[in-house]
PDB file of C-alpha atoms in Angstrom:
ATOM      1  CA  UNK M   1       0.083   0.021  -0.144  1.00 70.00           C
ATOM      2  CA  UNK M   2       2.827   2.444   0.747  1.00 79.00           C
ATOM      3  CA  UNK M   3       4.406   1.695  -2.744  1.00 85.00           C
ATOM      4  CA  UNK M   4       1.170   2.512  -4.568  1.00 83.00           C
ATOM      5  CA  UNK M   5       0.377   5.472  -2.125  1.00 83.00           C
ATOM      6  CA  UNK M   6       3.855   6.805  -3.043  1.00 83.00           C
ATOM      7  CA  UNK M   7       3.102   6.145  -6.853  1.00 87.00           C
ATOM      8  CA  UNK M   8      -0.203   8.328  -6.688  1.00 86.00           C
ATOM      9  CA  UNK M   9       1.774  10.973  -4.477  1.00 86.00           C
ATOM     10  CA  UNK M  10       4.381  11.394  -7.186  1.00 88.00           C
ATOM     11  CA  UNK M  11       2.335  11.015 -10.220  1.00 86.00           C
ATOM     12  CA  UNK M  12       0.086  13.872  -8.473  1.00 87.00           C
ATOM     13  CA  UNK M  13       3.357  15.863  -7.950  1.00 87.00           C
ATOM     14  CA  UNK M  14       4.287  15.635 -11.385  1.00 89.00           C
ATOM     15  CA  UNK M  15       0.733  16.831 -12.665  1.00 89.00           C
ATOM     16  CA  UNK M  16       1.071  19.882 -10.352  1.00 88.00           C
ATOM     17  CA  UNK M  17       4.612  20.644 -11.783  1.00 88.00           C
ATOM     18  CA  UNK M  18       3.179  20.103 -15.423  1.00 88.00           C
ATOM     19  CA  UNK M  19       0.143  22.693 -14.497  1.00 88.00           C
ATOM     20  CA  UNK M  20       2.640  25.114 -13.381  1.00 85.00           C
ATOM     21  CA  UNK M  21       4.696  24.928 -16.249  1.00 87.00           C
ATOM     22  CA  UNK M  22       1.422  25.208 -18.528  1.00 88.00           C
ATOM     23  CA  UNK M  23       0.758  28.236 -16.437  1.00 88.00           C
ATOM     24  CA  UNK M  24       4.028  29.876 -17.179  1.00 86.00           C
ATOM     25  CA  UNK M  25       3.994  29.163 -20.750  1.00 88.00           C
ATOM     26  CA  UNK M  26       0.346  30.735 -21.134  1.00 87.00           C
ATOM     27  CA  UNK M  27       1.273  33.424 -19.308  1.00 85.00           C
ATOM     28  CA  UNK M  28       4.658  34.230 -21.688  1.00 84.00           C
ATOM     29  CA  UNK M  29       2.127  33.703 -24.682  1.00 87.00           C
ATOM     30  CA  UNK M  30      -0.084  36.140 -23.442  1.00 85.00           C
ATOM     31  CA  UNK M  31       2.157  38.994 -22.581  1.00 84.00           C
ATOM     32  CA  UNK M  32       3.487  38.435 -26.162  1.00 84.00           C
ATOM     33  CA  UNK M  33       0.408  38.616 -27.626  1.00 84.00           C
ATOM     34  CA  UNK M  34      -0.416  41.809 -25.547  1.00 82.00           C
ATOM     35  CA  UNK M  35       2.452  43.358 -26.426  1.00 82.00           C
ATOM     36  CA  UNK M  36       1.695  42.606 -30.164  1.00 81.00           C
ATOM     37  CA  UNK M  37      -1.421  44.020 -29.860  1.00 76.00           C
ATOM     38  CA  UNK M  38      -0.413  47.000 -27.829  1.00 71.00           C
ATOM     39  CA  UNK M  39       2.329  47.842 -30.770  1.00 69.00           C
ATOM     40  CA  UNK M  40      -0.178  47.784 -33.349  1.00 67.00           C
ATOM     41  CA  UNK M  41      -2.733  49.945 -31.829  1.00 57.00           C
ATOM     42  CA  UNK M  42      -0.294  52.400 -30.937  1.00 55.00           C
ATOM     43  CA  UNK M  43       0.783  52.884 -34.568  1.00 57.00           C
ATOM     44  CA  UNK M  44      -2.967  52.859 -35.534  1.00 52.00           C
ATOM     45  CA  UNK M  45      -3.995  55.650 -32.650  1.00 50.00           C
ATOM     46  CA  UNK M  46      -0.895  57.628 -32.126  1.00 56.00           C
ATOM     47  CA  UNK M  47      -2.922  60.796 -32.944  1.00 60.00           C
ATOM     48  CA  UNK M  48      -5.247  60.291 -30.200  1.00 74.00           C
ATOM     49  CA  UNK M  49      -3.519  59.874 -26.851  1.00 76.00           C
ATOM     50  CA  UNK M  50      -6.801  59.794 -25.071  1.00 81.00           C
ATOM     51  CA  UNK M  51      -7.845  56.640 -27.018  1.00 78.00           C
ATOM     52  CA  UNK M  52      -4.806  55.294 -26.653  1.00 77.00           C
ATOM     53  CA  UNK M  53      -4.673  55.585 -22.826  1.00 85.00           C
ATOM     54  CA  UNK M  54      -8.268  53.916 -22.751  1.00 85.00           C
ATOM     55  CA  UNK M  55      -7.189  51.382 -24.894  1.00 83.00           C
ATOM     56  CA  UNK M  56      -4.133  50.217 -22.409  1.00 87.00           C
ATOM     57  CA  UNK M  57      -6.569  50.480 -19.633  1.00 90.00           C
ATOM     58  CA  UNK M  58      -9.143  48.325 -21.202  1.00 89.00           C
ATOM     59  CA  UNK M  59      -5.841  46.031 -22.251  1.00 89.00           C
ATOM     60  CA  UNK M  60      -4.506  45.682 -18.944  1.00 91.00           C
ATOM     61  CA  UNK M  61      -7.993  44.919 -17.176  1.00 91.00           C
ATOM     62  CA  UNK M  62      -8.366  42.351 -19.889  1.00 90.00           C
ATOM     63  CA  UNK M  63      -4.969  40.466 -19.563  1.00 91.00           C
ATOM     64  CA  UNK M  64      -5.727  40.628 -15.568  1.00 92.00           C
ATOM     65  CA  UNK M  65      -9.080  38.800 -16.094  1.00 91.00           C
ATOM     66  CA  UNK M  66      -7.271  36.002 -18.201  1.00 90.00           C
ATOM     67  CA  UNK M  67      -4.562  35.865 -15.805  1.00 90.00           C
ATOM     68  CA  UNK M  68      -7.157  35.477 -12.859  1.00 92.00           C
ATOM     69  CA  UNK M  69      -9.381  32.735 -14.986  1.00 91.00           C
ATOM     70  CA  UNK M  70      -6.302  30.683 -15.718  1.00 90.00           C
ATOM     71  CA  UNK M  71      -5.025  30.940 -12.129  1.00 90.00           C
ATOM     72  CA  UNK M  72      -8.444  29.725 -10.933  1.00 90.00           C
ATOM     73  CA  UNK M  73      -8.582  26.940 -13.305  1.00 90.00           C
ATOM     74  CA  UNK M  74      -5.080  25.925 -12.823  1.00 88.00           C
ATOM     75  CA  UNK M  75      -5.760  26.215  -8.812  1.00 88.00           C
ATOM     76  CA  UNK M  76      -8.689  24.051  -9.300  1.00 87.00           C
ATOM     77  CA  UNK M  77      -6.621  21.398 -11.012  1.00 86.00           C
ATOM     78  CA  UNK M  78      -4.124  21.202  -8.294  1.00 84.00           C
ATOM     79  CA  UNK M  79      -6.588  20.862  -5.456  1.00 84.00           C
ATOM     80  CA  UNK M  80      -8.176  18.162  -7.398  1.00 83.00           C
ATOM     81  CA  UNK M  81      -5.218  16.473  -7.756  1.00 83.00           C
ATOM     82  CA  UNK M  82      -4.133  17.098  -4.067  1.00 83.00           C
ATOM     83  CA  UNK M  83      -7.270  15.943  -2.348  1.00 82.00           C
ATOM     84  CA  UNK M  84      -6.702  11.959  -3.335  1.00 85.00           C
ATOM     85  CA  UNK M  85      -3.010  12.651  -2.255  1.00 82.00           C
ATOM     86  CA  UNK M  86      -4.333  13.838   1.240  1.00 85.00           C
ATOM     87  CA  UNK M  87      -6.843  10.941   1.470  1.00 87.00           C
ATOM     88  CA  UNK M  88      -3.914   8.393   0.819  1.00 86.00           C
ATOM     89  CA  UNK M  89      -1.526   9.920   3.306  1.00 88.00           C
ATOM     90  CA  UNK M  90      -4.436   9.530   5.846  1.00 91.00           C
ATOM     91  CA  UNK M  91      -5.034   5.751   4.847  1.00 91.00           C
ATOM     92  CA  UNK M  92      -1.445   5.207   5.010  1.00 90.00           C
ATOM     93  CA  UNK M  93      -1.246   6.657   8.454  1.00 92.00           C
ATOM     94  CA  UNK M  94      -4.142   4.778   9.997  1.00 93.00           C
ATOM     95  CA  UNK M  95      -2.578   1.801   8.535  1.00 93.00           C
ATOM     96  CA  UNK M  96       0.552   2.380  10.403  1.00 93.00           C
ATOM     97  CA  UNK M  97      -0.929   3.277  13.163  1.00 94.00           C
ATOM     98  CA  UNK M  98      -2.791  -0.317  13.102  1.00 94.00           C
ATOM     99  CA  UNK M  99       0.678  -1.858  12.386  1.00 94.00           C
ATOM    100  CA  UNK M 100       1.929  -0.669  15.477  1.00 93.00           C
ATOM    101  CA  UNK M 101      -0.933  -1.587  17.908  1.00 94.00           C
ATOM    102  CA  UNK M 102      -0.465  -5.278  16.038  1.00 94.00           C
ATOM    103  CA  UNK M 103       3.167  -5.262  16.885  1.00 94.00           C
ATOM    104  CA  UNK M 104       2.022  -4.097  20.614  1.00 93.00           C
ATOM    105  CA  UNK M 105      -0.328  -7.210  21.118  1.00 92.00           C
ATOM    106  CA  UNK M 106       2.472  -9.497  19.400  1.00 91.00           C
ATOM    107  CA  UNK M 107       4.889  -8.187  21.863  1.00 90.00           C
ATOM    108  CA  UNK M 108       2.468  -8.671  24.829  1.00 88.00           C
ATOM    109  CA  UNK M 109       1.417 -12.238  23.387  1.00 86.00           C
ATOM    110  CA  UNK M 110       5.136 -12.897  23.522  1.00 83.00           C
ATOM    111  CA  UNK M 111       5.880 -12.022  26.945  1.00 82.00           C
ATOM    112  CA  UNK M 112       2.703 -13.698  28.003  1.00 79.00           C
ATOM    113  CA  UNK M 113       4.229 -17.203  26.403  1.00 78.00           C
ATOM    114  CA  UNK M 114       7.627 -16.456  27.703  1.00 78.00           C
ATOM    115  CA  UNK M 115       6.546 -16.405  31.452  1.00 79.00           C
ATOM    116  CA  UNK M 116       5.040 -19.963  31.569  1.00 81.00           C
ATOM    117  CA  UNK M 117       8.233 -21.179  29.562  1.00 81.00           C
ATOM    118  CA  UNK M 118      10.643 -19.752  31.970  1.00 82.00           C
ATOM    119  CA  UNK M 119       8.477 -21.178  34.978  1.00 83.00           C
ATOM    120  CA  UNK M 120       8.685 -24.788  33.224  1.00 85.00           C
ATOM    121  CA  UNK M 121      12.170 -24.556  32.601  1.00 84.00           C
ATOM    122  CA  UNK M 122      12.915 -23.419  36.386  1.00 80.00           C
ATOM    123  CA  UNK M 123      10.844 -26.474  37.725  1.00 85.00           C
ATOM    124  CA  UNK M 124      12.517 -28.553  35.193  1.00 85.00           C
ATOM    125  CA  UNK M 125      15.948 -27.485  36.523  1.00 84.00           C
ATOM    126  CA  UNK M 126      14.778 -27.829  40.041  1.00 81.00           C
ATOM    127  CA  UNK M 127      13.402 -31.511  39.126  1.00 79.00           C
ATOM    128  CA  UNK M 128      16.831 -32.221  37.597  1.00 82.00           C
ATOM    129  CA  UNK M 129      18.495 -31.269  40.642  1.00 70.00           C
ATOM    130  CA  UNK M 130      16.646 -33.798  42.930  1.00 67.00           C
ATOM    131  CA  UNK M 131      17.490 -36.545  40.783  1.00 61.00           C
TER     132      UNK M 131
END
């Protein structure tokens, strides 16, 4: 079970890393498109600076909105992948606790078996000494 849980955890971590790389790539691509769009608009609207300022403000707001949507999507994916990992970790801890409990019961049982055996050996020694 531990190997299985470790494998799941490893896969989930890889998915999270992949999601982070995708987010960075999308962000770079978006920035590049924004710069291209701004360059095109700037040359077309140089004669009207007020329109240019409004356009830049709207482009910035749009870029921020896109980034927020992407962030929410990636956060959702990451949380979705972390939920099974947390569940697996809880199961692993429970099983570890049960294993420790079983180990303690085994030790107690061994002690219970050893006491009568030691008494029998002692009686045998006494019996051998009287012969």
